[in-house]
CSV table of C-alpha atoms and ligand atoms in Angstrom, one decimal:
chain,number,residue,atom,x,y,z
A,1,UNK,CA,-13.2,34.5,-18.9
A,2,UNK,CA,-13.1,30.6,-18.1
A,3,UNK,CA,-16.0,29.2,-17.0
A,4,UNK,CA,-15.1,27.9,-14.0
A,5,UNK,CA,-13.2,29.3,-11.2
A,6,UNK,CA,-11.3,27.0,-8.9
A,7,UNK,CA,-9.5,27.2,-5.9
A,8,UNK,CA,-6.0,25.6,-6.2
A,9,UNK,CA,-4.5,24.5,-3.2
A,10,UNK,CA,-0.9,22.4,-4.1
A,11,UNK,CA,0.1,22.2,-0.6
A,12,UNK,CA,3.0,20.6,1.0
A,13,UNK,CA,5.6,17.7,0.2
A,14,UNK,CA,4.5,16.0,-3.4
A,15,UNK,CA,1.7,18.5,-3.7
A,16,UNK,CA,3.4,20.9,-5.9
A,17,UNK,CA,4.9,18.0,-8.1
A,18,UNK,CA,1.0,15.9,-8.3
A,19,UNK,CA,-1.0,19.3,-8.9
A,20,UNK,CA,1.3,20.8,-11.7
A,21,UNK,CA,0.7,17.4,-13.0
A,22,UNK,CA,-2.9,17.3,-13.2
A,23,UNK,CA,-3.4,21.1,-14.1
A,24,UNK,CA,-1.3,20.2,-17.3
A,25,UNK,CA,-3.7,17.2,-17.6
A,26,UNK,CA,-7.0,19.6,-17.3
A,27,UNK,CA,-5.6,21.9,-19.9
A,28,UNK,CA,-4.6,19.6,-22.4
A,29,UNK,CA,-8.5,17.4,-21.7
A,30,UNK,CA,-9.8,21.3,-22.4
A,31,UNK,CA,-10.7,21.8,-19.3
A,32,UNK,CA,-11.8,25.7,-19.1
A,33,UNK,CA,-10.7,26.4,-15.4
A,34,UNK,CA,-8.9,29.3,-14.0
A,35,UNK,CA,-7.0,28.0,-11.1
A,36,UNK,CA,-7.5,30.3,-8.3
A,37,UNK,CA,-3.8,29.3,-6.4
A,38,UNK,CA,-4.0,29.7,-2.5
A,39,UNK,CA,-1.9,28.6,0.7
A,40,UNK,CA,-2.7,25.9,2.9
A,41,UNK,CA,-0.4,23.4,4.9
A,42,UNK,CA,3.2,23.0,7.0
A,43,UNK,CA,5.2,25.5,4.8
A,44,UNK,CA,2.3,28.3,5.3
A,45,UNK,CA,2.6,27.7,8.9
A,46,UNK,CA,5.8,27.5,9.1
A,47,UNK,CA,6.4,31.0,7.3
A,48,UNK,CA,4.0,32.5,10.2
A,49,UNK,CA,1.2,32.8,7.8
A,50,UNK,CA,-1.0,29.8,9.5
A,51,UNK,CA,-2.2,26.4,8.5
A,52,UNK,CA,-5.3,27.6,6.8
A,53,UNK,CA,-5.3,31.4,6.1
A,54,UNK,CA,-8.3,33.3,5.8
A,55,UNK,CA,-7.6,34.0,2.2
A,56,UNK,CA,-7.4,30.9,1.5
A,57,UNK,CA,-10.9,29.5,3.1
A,58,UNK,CA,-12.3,33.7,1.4
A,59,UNK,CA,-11.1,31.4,-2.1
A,60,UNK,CA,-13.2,28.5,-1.3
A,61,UNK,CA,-16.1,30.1,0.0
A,62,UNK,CA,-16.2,32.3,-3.1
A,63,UNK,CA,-15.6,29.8,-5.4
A,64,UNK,CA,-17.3,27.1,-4.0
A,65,UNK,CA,-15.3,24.2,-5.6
A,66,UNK,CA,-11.5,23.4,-4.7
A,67,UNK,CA,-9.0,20.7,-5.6
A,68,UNK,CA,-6.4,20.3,-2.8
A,69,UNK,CA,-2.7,18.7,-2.6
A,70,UNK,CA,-1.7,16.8,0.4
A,71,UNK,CA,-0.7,19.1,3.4
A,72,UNK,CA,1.9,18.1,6.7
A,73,UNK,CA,0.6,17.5,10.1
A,74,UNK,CA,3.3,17.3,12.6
A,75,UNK,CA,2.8,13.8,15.0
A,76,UNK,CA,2.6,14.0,18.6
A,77,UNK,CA,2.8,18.5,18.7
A,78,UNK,CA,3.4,21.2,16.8
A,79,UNK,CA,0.0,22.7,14.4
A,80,UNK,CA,-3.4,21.5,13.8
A,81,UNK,CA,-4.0,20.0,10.6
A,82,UNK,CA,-4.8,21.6,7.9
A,83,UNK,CA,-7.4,19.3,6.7
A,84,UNK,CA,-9.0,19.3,9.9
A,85,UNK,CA,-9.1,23.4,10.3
A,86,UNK,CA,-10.5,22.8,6.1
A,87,UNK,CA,-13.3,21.0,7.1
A,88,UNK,CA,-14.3,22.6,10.7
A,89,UNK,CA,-14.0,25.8,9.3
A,90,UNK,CA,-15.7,24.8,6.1
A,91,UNK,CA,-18.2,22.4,7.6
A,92,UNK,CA,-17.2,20.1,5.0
A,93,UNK,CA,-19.4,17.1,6.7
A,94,UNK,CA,-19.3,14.5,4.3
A,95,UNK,CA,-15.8,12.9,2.9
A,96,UNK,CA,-16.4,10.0,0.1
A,97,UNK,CA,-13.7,8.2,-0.8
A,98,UNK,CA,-14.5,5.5,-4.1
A,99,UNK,CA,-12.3,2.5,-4.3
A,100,UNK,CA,-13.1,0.6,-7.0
A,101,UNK,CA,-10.7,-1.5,-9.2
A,102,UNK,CA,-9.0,0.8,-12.4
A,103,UNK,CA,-9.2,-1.5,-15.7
A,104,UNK,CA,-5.6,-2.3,-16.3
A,105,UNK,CA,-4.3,-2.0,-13.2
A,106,UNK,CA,-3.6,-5.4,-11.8
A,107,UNK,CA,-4.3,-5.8,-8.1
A,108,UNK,CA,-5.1,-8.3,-5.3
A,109,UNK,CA,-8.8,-8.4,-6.2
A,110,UNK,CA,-11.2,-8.1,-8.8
A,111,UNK,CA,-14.7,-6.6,-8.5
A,112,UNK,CA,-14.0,-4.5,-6.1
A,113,UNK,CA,-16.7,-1.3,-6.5
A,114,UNK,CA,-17.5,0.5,-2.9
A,115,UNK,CA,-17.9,4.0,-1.8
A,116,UNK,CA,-16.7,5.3,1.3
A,117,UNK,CA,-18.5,7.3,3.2
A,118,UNK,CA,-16.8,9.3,6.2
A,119,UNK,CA,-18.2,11.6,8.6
A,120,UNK,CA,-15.6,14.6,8.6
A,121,UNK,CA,-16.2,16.7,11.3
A,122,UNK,CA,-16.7,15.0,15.0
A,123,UNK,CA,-15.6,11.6,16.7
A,124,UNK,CA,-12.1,11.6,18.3
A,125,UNK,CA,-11.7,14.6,15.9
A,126,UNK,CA,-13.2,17.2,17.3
A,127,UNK,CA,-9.9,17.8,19.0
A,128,UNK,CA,-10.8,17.4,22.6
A,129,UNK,CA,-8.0,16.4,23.9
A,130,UNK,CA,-5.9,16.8,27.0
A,131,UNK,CA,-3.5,15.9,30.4
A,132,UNK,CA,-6.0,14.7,33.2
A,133,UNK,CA,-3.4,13.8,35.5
A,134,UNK,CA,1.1,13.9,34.7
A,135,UNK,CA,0.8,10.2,33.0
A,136,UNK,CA,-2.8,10.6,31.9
A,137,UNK,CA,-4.5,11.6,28.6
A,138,UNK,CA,-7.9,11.9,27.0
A,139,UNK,CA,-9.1,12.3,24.3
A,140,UNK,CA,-13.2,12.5,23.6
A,141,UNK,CA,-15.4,11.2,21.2
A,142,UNK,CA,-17.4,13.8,20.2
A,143,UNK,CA,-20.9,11.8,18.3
A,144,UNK,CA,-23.9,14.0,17.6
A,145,UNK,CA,-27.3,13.4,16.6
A,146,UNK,CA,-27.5,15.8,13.7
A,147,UNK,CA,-24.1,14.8,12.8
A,148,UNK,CA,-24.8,11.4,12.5
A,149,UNK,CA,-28.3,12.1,10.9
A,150,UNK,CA,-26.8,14.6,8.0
A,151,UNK,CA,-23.9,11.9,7.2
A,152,UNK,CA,-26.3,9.1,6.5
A,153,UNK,CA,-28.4,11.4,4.7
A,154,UNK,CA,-25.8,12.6,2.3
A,155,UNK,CA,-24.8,8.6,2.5
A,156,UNK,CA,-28.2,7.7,1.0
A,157,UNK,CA,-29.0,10.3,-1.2
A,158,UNK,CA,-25.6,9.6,-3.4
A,159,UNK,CA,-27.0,6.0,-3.4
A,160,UNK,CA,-30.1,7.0,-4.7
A,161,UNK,CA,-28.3,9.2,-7.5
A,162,UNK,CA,-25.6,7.0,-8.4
A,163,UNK,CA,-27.6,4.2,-8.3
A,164,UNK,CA,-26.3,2.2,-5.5
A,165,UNK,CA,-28.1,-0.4,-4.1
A,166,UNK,CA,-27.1,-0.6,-0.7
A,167,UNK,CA,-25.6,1.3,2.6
A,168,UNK,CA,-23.7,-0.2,5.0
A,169,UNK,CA,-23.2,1.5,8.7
A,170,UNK,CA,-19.8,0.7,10.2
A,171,UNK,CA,-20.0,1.1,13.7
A,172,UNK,CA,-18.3,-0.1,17.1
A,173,UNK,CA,-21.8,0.2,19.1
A,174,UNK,CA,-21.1,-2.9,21.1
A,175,UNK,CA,-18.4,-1.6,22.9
A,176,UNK,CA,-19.3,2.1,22.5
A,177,UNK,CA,-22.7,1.8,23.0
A,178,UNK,CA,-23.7,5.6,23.2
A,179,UNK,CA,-21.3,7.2,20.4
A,180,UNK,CA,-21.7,4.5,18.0
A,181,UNK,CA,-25.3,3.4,19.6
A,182,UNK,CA,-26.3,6.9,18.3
A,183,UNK,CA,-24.3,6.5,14.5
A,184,UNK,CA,-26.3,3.9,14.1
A,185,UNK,CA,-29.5,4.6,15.2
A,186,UNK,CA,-29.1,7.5,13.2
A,187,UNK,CA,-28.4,5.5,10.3
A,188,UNK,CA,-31.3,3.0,11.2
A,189,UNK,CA,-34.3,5.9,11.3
A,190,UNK,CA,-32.7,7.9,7.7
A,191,UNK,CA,-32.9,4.2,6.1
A,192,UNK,CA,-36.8,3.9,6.6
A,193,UNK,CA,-37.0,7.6,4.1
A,194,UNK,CA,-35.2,5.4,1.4
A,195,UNK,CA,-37.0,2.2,0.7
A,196,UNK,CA,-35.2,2.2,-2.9
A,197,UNK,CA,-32.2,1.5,-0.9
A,198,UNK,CA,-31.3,-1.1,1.0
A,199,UNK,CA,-29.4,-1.0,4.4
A,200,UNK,CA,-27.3,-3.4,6.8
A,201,UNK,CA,-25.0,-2.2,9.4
A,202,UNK,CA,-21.7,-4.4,10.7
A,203,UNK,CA,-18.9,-4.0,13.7
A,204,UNK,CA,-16.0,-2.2,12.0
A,205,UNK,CA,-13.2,-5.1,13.5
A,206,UNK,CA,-15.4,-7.6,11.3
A,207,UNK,CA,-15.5,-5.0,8.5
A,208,UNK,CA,-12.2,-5.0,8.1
A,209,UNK,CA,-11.6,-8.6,8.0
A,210,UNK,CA,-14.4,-9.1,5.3
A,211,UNK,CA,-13.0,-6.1,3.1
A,212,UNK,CA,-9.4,-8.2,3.0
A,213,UNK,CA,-11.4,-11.5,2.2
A,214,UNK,CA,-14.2,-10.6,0.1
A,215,UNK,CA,-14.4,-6.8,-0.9
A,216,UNK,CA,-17.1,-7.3,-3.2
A,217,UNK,CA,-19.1,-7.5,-1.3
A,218,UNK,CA,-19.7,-3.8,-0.2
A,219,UNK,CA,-21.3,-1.2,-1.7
A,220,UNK,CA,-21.7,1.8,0.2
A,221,UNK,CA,-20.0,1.8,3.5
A,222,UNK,CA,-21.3,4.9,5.8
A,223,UNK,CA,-18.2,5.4,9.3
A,224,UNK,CA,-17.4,7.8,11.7
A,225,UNK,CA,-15.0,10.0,11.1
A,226,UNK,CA,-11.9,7.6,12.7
A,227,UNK,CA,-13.2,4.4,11.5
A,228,UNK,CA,-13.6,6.6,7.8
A,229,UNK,CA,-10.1,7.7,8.0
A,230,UNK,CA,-8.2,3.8,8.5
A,231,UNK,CA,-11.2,1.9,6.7
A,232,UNK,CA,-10.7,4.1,3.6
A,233,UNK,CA,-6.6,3.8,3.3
A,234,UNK,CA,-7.5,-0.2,3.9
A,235,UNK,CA,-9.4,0.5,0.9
A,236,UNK,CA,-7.3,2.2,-1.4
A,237,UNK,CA,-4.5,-0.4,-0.5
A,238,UNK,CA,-7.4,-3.3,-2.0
A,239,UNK,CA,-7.5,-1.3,-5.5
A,240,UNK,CA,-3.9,-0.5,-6.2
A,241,UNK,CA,-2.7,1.8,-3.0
A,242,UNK,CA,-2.7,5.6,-1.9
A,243,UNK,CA,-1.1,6.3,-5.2
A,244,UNK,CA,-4.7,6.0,-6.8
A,245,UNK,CA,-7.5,6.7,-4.2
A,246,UNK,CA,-9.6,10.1,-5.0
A,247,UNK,CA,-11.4,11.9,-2.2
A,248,UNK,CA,-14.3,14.6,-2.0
A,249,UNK,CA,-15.2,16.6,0.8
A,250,UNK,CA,-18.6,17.8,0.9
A,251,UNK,CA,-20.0,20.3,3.1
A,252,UNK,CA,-23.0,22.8,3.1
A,253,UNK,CA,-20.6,25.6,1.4
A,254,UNK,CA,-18.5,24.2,-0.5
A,255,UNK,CA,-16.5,21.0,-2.3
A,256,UNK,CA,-13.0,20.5,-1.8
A,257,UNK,CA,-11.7,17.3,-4.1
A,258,UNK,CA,-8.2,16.1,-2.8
A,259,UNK,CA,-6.4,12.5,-2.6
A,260,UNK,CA,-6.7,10.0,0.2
A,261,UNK,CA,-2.9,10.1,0.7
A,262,UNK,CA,-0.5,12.4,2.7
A,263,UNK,CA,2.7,14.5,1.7
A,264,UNK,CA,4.9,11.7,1.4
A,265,UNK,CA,7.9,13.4,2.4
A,266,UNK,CA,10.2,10.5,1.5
A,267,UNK,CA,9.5,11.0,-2.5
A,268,UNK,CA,8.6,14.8,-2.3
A,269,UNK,CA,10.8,16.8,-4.6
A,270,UNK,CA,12.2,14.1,-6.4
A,271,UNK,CA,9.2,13.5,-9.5
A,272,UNK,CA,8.6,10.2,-8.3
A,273,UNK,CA,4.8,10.9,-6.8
A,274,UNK,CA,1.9,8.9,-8.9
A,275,UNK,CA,-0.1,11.8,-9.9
A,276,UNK,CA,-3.4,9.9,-10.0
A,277,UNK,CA,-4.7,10.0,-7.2
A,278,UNK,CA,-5.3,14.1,-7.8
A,279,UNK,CA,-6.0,13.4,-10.6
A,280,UNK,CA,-9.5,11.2,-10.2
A,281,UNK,CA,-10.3,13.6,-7.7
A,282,UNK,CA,-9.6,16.0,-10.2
A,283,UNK,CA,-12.3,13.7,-12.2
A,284,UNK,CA,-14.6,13.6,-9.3
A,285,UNK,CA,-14.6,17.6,-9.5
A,286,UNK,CA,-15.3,17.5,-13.0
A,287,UNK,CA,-18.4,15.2,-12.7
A,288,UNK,CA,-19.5,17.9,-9.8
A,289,UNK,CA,-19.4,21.1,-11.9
A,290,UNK,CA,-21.0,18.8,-14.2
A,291,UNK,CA,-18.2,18.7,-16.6
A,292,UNK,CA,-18.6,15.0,-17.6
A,293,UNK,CA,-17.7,14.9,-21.1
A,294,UNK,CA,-14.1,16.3,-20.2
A,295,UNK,CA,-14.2,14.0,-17.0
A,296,UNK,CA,-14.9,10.8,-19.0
A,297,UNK,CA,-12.0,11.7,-21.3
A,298,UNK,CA,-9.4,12.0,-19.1
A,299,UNK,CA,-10.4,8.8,-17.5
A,300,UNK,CA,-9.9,7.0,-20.6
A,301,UNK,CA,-6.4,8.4,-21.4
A,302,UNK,CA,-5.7,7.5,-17.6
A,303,UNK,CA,-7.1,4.1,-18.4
A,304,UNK,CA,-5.1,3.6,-21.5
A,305,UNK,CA,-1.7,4.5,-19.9
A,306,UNK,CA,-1.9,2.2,-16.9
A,307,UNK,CA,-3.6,-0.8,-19.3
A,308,UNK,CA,-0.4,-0.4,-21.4
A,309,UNK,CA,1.8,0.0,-18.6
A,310,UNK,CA,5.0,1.3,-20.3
A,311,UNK,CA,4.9,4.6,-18.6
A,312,UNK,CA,4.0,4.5,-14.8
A,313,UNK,CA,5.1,5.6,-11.4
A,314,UNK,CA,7.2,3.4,-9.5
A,315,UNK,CA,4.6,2.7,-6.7
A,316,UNK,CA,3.0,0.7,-9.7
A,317,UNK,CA,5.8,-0.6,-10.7
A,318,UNK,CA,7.1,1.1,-13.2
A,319,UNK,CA,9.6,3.6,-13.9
A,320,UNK,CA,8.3,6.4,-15.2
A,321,UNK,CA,8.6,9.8,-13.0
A,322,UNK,CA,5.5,12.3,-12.4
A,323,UNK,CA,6.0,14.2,-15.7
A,324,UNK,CA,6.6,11.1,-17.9
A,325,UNK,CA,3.2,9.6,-16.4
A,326,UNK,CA,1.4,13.2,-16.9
A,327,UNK,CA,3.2,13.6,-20.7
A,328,UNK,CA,2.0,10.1,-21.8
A,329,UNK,CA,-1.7,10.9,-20.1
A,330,UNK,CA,-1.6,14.4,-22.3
A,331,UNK,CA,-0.3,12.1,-25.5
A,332,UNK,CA,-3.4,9.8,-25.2
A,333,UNK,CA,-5.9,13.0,-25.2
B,1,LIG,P1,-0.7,11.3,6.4
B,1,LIG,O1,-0.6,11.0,7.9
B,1,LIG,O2,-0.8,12.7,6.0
B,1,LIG,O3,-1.7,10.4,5.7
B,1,LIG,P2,1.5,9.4,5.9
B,1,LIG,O4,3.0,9.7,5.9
B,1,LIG,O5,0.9,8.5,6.8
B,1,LIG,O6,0.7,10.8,5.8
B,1,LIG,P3,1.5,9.3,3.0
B,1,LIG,O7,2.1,10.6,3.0
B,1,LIG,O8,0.2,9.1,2.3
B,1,LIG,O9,1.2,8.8,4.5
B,1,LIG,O10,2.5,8.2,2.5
B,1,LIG,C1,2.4,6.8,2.8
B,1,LIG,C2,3.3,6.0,1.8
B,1,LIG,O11,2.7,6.0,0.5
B,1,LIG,C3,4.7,6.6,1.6
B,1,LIG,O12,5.7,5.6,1.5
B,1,LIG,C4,4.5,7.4,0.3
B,1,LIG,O13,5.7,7.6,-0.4
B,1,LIG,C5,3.5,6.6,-0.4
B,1,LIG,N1,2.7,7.5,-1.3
B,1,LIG,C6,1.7,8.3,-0.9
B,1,LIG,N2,1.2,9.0,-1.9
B,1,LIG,C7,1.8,8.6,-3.0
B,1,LIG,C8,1.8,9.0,-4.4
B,1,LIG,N3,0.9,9.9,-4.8
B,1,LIG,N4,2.6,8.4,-5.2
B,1,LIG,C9,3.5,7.5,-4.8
B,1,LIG,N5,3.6,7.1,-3.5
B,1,LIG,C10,2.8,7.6,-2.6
């Protein structure tokens, strides 16, 4: 019996392609998972089955751990999205995304070494959303105290174990001074329990323009859950694009590890998709069941194919297809 069970979700568009990818990775590092496959996303819906099935979250729940492909939401109609059904359902609270820059992969900036952390389950997400009137729509901002409270916890307490010196609250609360007003405050009385950690807070329009000027900066950067979700694909474009950003949700169940990006239909099927994205979430999993040893290996083989740059995806500007980039990864271990 392996010794850990994870639940495998490929999911829609490239998922299939990236996750075949980085389970041939895992077995070649030595990883000893059983993958625990399940359904989740537009092609589950689609065949009736739902976006989320209850199998599916029964997986998670019982494993506790799950690595997840990218999954289709529909704009403007048609079903929920997955992710956000994932992380309701799952109470998966807490999404950190780490951009920081990958040694040999040449990019805008150097130095760049922040954590992202996003609240995952309220804001303009809760889903309250509706017609007031024929030509009139709103949609609420859903901000809690406990929300905002358990986020920054979970913000400061990976400081404190990674090490991190400092957390910094993006927030709007000039404009929105009761949803944001109450982020931060949040933010502002968890601080004072963590003196080892230093805190600042910023307006998220000035965030932005710092992160694009001088991304260095940062360290960890605490949002709500819509300022999370652009700040964070912002932030994977500053170290290389979506083709490389890892993701974590955590929640008081369960972990579910999947990339920043979406299904990119426009590459699916064709074994263009840059696996590594999945693949460092993959590596964030690893470091989570405590697997480190096999984690650190991987990243060095990933590390040595994109330093020597002779076989990678075409979104870093190579040539090399999904299988190529995973072959030459499994070479290097
Ligand atoms: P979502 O709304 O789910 O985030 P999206 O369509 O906005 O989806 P993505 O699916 O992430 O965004 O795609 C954005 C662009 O990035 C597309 O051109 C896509 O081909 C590219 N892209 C995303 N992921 C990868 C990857 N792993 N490898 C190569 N290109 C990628």
């Amino acid at each position: 019996m392996a010794k850990h069970t994870v639940t495998l979700i490929p999911g829609d568009g490239i998922g299939p392609e990236i996750a075949e990818a980085v389970q041939k990775i895992m077995k070649a590092a030595g990883a000893d998972i059983q993958w625990d496959v399940a359904e989740g996303g537009e092609a589950c819906a689609l065949a009736g089955r739902g976006v989320m099935p209850e199998e599916t979250l029964a997986s998670i729940k019982r494993n506790k751990v799950a690595l997840k492909g990218p999954t289709t939401t529909p704009t403007g109609g048609g079903h929920q999205s997955a992710n956000v059904t994932l992380r309701k359902r799952l109470d998966l609270y807490a999404n950190t995304r780490p951009a920081k820059n990958i040694p040999g992969l040449k990019t805008r900036f150097d130095g760049v070494d922040l954590i992202i952390v996003r609240e995952n389950t309220e804001d303009t997400y809760a889903g309250i959303e509706h017609m007031v009137a024929p030509n009139v729509a709103q949609c609420l901002k859903i901000i809690t105290w406990e929300g905002s409270v358990r986020v920054a916890e979970y913000a400061f307490e990976m400081s404190r174990n990674l090490g991190r010196k400092r957390v910094t609250c993006v927030h709007k609360a000039n404009i929105h001074k009761l949803s944001d007003g109450l982020f931060l405050k949040a933010h502002e009385e968890v601080a004072k329990r963590f003196s080892d950690v230093a805190f600042d807070s910023i307006i998220v329009d000035n965030a932005c323009m710092q992160l694009v000027s001088r991304p260095e900066q940062f360290d960890v950067l605490s949002l709500p859950n819509l300022y999370g979700d652009i700040v964070s694909d912002l932030c994977a474009g500053l170290v290389g694009g979506l083709g490389v950003a890892p993701g974590a949700n955590i929640g008081t169940t369960g972990a579910v590890f999947e990339a920043v990006h979406g299904s990119a239909p426009d590459i699916a099927g064709k074994g263009l998709a840059n696996p590594t994205a999945l693949l460092l979430s993959g590596v964030m999993m690893l470091q989570h069941l405590k697997e480190n040893a096999t984690a650190t290996r991987i990243e060095k083989a990933l590390i040595a194919v994109l330093s020597e740059g002779k076989h990678v995806t075409r979104d870093l500007k190579g040539t090399a297809g999904t299988h190529a980039f995973a072959d030459a990864i499994c070479a290097k271990l």
